[in-house]
PDB file of C-alpha atoms in Angstrom:
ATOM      1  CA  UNK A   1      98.583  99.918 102.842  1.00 34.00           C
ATOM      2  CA  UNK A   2     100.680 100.896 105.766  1.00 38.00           C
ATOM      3  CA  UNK A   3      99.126 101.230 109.088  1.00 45.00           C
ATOM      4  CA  UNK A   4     101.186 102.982 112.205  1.00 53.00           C
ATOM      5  CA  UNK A   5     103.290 101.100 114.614  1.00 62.00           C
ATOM      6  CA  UNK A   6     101.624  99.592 117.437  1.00 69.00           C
ATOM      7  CA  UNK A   7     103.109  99.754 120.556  1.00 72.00           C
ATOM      8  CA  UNK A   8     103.117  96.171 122.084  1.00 80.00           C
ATOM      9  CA  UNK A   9     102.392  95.783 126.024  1.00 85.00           C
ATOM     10  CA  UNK A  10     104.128  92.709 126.917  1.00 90.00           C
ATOM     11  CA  UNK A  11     103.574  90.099 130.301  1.00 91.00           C
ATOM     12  CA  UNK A  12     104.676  87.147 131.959  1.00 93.00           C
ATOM     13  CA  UNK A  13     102.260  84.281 131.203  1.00 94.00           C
ATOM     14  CA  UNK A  14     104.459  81.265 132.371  1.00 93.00           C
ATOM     15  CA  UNK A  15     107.904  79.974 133.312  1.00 94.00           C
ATOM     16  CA  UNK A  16     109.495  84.004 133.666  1.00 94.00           C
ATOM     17  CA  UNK A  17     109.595  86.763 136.325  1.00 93.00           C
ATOM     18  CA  UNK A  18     110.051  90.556 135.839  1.00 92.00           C
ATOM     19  CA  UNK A  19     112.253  92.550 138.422  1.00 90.00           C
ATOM     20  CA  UNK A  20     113.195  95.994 138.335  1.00 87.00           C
ATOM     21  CA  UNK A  21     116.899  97.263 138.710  1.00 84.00           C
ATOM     22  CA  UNK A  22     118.249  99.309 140.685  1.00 83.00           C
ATOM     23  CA  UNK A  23     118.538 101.616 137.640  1.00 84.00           C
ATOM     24  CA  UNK A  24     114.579 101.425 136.844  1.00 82.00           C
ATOM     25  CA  UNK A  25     115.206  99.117 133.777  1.00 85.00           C
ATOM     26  CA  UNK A  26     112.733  95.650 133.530  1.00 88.00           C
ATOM     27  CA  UNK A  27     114.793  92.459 134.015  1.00 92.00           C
ATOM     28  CA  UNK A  28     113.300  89.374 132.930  1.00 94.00           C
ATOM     29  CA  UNK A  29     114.103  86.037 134.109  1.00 94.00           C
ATOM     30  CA  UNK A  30     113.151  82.314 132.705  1.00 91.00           C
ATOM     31  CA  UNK A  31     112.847  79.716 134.943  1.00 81.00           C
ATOM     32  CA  UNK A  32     112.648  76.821 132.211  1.00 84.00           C
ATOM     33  CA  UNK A  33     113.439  76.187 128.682  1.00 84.00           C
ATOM     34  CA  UNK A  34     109.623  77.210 127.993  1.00 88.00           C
ATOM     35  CA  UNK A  35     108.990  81.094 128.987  1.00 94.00           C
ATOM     36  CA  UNK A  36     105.875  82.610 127.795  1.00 95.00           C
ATOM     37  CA  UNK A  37     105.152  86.375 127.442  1.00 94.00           C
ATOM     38  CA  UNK A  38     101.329  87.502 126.674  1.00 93.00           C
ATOM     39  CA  UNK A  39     101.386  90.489 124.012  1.00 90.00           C
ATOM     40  CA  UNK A  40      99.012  92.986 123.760  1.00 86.00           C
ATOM     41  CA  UNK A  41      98.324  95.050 121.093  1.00 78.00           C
ATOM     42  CA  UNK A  42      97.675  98.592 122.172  1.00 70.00           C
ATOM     43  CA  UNK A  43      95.524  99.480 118.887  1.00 65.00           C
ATOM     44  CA  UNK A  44      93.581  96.469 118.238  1.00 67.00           C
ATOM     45  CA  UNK A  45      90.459  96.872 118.388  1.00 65.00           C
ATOM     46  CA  UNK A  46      88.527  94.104 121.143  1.00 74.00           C
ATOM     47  CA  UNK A  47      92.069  93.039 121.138  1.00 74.00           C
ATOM     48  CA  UNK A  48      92.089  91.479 118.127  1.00 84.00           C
ATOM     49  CA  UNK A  49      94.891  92.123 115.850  1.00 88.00           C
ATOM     50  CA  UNK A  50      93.109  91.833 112.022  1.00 89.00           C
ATOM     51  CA  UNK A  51      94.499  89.519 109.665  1.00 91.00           C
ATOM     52  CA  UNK A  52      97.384  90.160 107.316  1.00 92.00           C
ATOM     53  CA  UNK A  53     101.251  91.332 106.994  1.00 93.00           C
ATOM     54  CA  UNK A  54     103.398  92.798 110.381  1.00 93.00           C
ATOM     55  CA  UNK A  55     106.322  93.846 110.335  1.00 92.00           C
ATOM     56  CA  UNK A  56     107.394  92.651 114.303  1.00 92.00           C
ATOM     57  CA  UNK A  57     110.569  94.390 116.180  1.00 92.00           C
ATOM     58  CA  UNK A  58     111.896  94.216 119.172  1.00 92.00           C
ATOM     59  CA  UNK A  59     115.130  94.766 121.274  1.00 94.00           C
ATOM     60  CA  UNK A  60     116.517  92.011 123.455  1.00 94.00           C
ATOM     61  CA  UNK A  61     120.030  91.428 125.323  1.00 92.00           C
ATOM     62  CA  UNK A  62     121.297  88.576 127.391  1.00 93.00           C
ATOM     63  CA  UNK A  63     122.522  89.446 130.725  1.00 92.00           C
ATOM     64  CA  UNK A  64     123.023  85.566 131.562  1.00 92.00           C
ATOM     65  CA  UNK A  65     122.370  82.587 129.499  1.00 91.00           C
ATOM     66  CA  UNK A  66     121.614  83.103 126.140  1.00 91.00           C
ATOM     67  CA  UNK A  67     118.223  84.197 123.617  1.00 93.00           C
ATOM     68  CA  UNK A  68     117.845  81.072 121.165  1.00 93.00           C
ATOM     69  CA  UNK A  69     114.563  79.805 118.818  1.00 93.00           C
ATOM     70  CA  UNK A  70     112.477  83.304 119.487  1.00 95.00           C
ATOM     71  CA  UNK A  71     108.481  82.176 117.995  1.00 95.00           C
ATOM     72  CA  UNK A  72     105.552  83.859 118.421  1.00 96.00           C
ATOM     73  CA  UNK A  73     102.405  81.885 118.468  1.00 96.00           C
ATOM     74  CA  UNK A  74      99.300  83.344 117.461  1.00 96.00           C
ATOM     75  CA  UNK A  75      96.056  82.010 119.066  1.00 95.00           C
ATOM     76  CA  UNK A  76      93.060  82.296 115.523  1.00 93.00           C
ATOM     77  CA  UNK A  77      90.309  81.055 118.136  1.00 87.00           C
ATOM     78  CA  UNK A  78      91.261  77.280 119.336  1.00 83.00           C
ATOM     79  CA  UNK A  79      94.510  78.507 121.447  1.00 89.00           C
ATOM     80  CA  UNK A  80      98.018  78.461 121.162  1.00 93.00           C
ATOM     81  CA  UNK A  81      99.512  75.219 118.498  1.00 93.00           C
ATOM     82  CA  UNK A  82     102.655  74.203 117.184  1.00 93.00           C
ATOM     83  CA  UNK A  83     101.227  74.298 113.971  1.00 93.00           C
ATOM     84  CA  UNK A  84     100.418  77.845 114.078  1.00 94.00           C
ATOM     85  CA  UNK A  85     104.259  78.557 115.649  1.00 95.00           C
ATOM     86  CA  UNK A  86     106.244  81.604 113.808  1.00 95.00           C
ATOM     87  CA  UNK A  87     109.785  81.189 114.248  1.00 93.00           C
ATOM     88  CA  UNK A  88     111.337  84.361 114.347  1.00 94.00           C
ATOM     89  CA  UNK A  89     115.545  85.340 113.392  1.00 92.00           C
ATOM     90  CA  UNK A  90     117.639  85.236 116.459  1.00 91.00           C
ATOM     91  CA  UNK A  91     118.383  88.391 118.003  1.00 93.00           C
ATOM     92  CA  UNK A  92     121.191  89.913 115.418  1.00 90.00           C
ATOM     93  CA  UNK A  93     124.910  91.809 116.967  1.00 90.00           C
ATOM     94  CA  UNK A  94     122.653  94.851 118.096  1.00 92.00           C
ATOM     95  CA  UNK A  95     120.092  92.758 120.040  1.00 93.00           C
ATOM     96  CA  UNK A  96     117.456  93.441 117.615  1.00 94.00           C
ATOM     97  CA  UNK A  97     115.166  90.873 115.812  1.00 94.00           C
ATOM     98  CA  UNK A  98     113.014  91.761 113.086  1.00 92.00           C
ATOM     99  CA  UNK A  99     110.661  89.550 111.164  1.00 93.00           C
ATOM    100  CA  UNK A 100     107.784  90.034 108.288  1.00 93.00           C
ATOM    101  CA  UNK A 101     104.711  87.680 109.654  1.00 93.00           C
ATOM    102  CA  UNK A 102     101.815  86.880 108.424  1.00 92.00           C
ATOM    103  CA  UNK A 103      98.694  86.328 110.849  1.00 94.00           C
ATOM    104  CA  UNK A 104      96.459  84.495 108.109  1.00 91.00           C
ATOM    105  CA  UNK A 105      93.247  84.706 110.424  1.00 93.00           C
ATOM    106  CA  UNK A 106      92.586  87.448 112.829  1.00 92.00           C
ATOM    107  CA  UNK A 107      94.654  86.743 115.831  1.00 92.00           C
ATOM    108  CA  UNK A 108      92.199  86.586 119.417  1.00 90.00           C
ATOM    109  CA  UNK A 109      95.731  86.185 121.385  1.00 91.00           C
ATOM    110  CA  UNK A 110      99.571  86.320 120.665  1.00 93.00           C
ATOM    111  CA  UNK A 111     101.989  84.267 122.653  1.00 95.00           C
ATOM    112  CA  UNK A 112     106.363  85.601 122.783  1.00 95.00           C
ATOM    113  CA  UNK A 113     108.403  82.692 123.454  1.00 96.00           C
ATOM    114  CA  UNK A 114     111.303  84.837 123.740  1.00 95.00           C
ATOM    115  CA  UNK A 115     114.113  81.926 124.111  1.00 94.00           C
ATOM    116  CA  UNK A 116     114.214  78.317 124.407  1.00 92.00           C
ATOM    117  CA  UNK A 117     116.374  78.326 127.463  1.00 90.00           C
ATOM    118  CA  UNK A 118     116.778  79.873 130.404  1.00 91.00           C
ATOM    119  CA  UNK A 119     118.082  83.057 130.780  1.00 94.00           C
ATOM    120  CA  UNK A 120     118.081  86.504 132.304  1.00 94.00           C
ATOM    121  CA  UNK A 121     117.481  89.579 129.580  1.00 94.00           C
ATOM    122  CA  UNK A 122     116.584  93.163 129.027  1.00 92.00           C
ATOM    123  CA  UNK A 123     113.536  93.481 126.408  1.00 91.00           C
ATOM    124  CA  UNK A 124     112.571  97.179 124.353  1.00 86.00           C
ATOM    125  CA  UNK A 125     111.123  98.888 121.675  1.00 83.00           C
ATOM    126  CA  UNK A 126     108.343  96.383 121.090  1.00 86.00           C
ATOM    127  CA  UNK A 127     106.628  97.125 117.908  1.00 87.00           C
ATOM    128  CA  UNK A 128     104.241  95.829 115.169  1.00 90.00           C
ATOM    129  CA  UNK A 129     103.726  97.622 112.222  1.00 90.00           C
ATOM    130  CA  UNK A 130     100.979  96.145 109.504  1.00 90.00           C
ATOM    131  CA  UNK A 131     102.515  96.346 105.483  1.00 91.00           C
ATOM    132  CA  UNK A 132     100.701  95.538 102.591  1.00 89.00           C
ATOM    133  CA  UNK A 133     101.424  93.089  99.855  1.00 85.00           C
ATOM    134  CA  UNK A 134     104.094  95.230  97.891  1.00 83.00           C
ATOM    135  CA  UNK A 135     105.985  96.063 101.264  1.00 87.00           C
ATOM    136  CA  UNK A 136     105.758  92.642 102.405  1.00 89.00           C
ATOM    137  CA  UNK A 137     107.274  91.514  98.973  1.00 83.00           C
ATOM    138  CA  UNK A 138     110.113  93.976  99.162  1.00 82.00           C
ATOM    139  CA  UNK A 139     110.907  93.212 102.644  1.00 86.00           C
ATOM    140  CA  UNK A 140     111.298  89.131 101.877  1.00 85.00           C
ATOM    141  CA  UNK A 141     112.905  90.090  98.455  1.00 81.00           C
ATOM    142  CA  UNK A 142     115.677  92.113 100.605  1.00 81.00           C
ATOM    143  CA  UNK A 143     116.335  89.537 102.898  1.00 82.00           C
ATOM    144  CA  UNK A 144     116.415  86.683 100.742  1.00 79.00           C
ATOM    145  CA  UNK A 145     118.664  88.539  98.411  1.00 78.00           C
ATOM    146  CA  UNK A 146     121.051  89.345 101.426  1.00 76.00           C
ATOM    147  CA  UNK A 147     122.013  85.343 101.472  1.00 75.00           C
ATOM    148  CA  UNK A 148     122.151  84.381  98.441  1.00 73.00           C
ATOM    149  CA  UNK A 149     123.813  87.352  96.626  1.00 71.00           C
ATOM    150  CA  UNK A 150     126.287  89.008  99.045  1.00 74.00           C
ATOM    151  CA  UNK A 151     128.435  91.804  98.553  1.00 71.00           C
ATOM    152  CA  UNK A 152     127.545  95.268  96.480  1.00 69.00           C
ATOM    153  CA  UNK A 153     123.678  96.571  98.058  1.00 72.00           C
ATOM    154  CA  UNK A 154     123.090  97.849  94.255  1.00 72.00           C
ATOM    155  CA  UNK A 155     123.715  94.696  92.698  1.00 71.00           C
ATOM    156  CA  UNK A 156     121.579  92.617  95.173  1.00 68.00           C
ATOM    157  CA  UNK A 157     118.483  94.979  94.882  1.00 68.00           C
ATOM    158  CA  UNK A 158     118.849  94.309  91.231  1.00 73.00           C
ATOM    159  CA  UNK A 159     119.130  90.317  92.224  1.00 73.00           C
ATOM    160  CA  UNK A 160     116.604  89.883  94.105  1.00 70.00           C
ATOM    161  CA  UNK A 161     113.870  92.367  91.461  1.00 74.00           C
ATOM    162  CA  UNK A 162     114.901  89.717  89.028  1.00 76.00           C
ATOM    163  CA  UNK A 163     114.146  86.949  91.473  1.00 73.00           C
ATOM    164  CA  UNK A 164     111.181  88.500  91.734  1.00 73.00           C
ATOM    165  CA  UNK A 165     109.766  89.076  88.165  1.00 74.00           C
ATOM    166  CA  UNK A 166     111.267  85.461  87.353  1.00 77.00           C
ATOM    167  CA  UNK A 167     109.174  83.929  90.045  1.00 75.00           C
ATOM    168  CA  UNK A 168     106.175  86.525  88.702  1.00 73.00           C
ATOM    169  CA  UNK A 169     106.101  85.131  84.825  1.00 76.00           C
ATOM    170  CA  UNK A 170     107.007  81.614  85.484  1.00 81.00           C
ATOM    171  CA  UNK A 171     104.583  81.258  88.462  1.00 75.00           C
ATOM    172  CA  UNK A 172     101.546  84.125  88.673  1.00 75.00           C
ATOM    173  CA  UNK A 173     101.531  86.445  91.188  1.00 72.00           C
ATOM    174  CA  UNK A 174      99.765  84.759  94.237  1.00 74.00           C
ATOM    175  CA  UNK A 175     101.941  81.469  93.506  1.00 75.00           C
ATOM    176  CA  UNK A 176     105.199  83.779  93.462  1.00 75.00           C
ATOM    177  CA  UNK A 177     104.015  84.914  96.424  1.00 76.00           C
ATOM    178  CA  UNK A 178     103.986  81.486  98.612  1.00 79.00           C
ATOM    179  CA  UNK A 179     107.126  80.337  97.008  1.00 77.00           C
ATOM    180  CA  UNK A 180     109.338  83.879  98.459  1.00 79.00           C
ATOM    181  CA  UNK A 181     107.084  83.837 101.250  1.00 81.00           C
ATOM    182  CA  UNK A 182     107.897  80.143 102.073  1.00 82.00           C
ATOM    183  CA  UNK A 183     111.785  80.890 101.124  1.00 80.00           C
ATOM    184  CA  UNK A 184     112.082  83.413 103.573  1.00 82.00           C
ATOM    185  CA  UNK A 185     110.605  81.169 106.294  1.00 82.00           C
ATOM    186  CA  UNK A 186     113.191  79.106 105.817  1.00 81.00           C
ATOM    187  CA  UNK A 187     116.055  81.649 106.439  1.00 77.00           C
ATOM    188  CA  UNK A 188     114.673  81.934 110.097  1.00 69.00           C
TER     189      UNK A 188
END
């Protein structure tokens, strides 16, 4: 299963401001250690993103300050938690952060935290893309294998297959599953 990007309409909930330059391009500014950015999901339907595997992207550059501890928090019906918090990489050389998530209930509302500081910053290319199972795998497989076996791309695809299929015979499939899902959470 691979459903289309959705293009992701993003606004100030708390603690930020959004100017425009003199150039046209959306400045953002937080005002506390705790800015809060509503998302909306163009293609939900009711606005209810469904339950299940995203691939999340999106391009963001420090003019002043710095981006640090990026989370999303999706709202499953009793508003935003802690508990439900997904931390998300911080932005890599490029400005670009991409995560695999995993809503586990259909999401009513999604929260971007986009730093833990305050800071001034450009923010593009939102996008959420929903993967299935297999793609989901692959993705965490890749990224996983990236830290622990550096070096040659051919011998790290191999790696991380056999990481895989290890996990697969000792553990079953769905247990597998949590224990690379549950890895990669840990690499963010």
């Amino acid at each position: 299963m691979n459903i289309g990007p959705c293009s992701l309409e993003i606004h100030p909930l708390a603690n930020i401001e959004i100017h425009t330059t003199g150039a046209g391009e959306a400045l953002w500014h937080s005002r506390s250690a705790d800015p809060q950015c509503g998302i909306k999901c163009a293609a939900a339907i009711d606005g209810t993103i469904t339950q299940g595997w995203y691939r999340f992207s999106i391009e963001i550059a420090a003019v002043g300050g710095a981006i640090t501890s990026p989370r999303l928090y999706p709202a499953y019906g009793l508003g935003y938690t802690e508990e439900d918090r997904i931390a998300l990489p911080e932005p890599d050389a490029y400005g670009k952060i991409e995560a695999l998530i995993l809503f586990r209930s259909d999401v009513r509302n999604l929260r971007f935290d986009p730093t833990a500081s305050a800071a001034s910053f450009h923010m593009n290319r939102f996008s959420m893309r929903r993967v299935g199972k297999m793609r989901a795998a692959l993705f965490m497989i890749e990224k996983i294998s990236c830290v622990k076996f550096p070096g040659n791309t051919f011998a790290r695809h191999v790696q991380g297959l056999r990481l895989l299929l290890k996990s697969m015979m000792k553990h079953g499939r769905r247990r597998a599953g949590e224990l690379i899902y549950r890895e990669y959470r840990q690499l963010t």
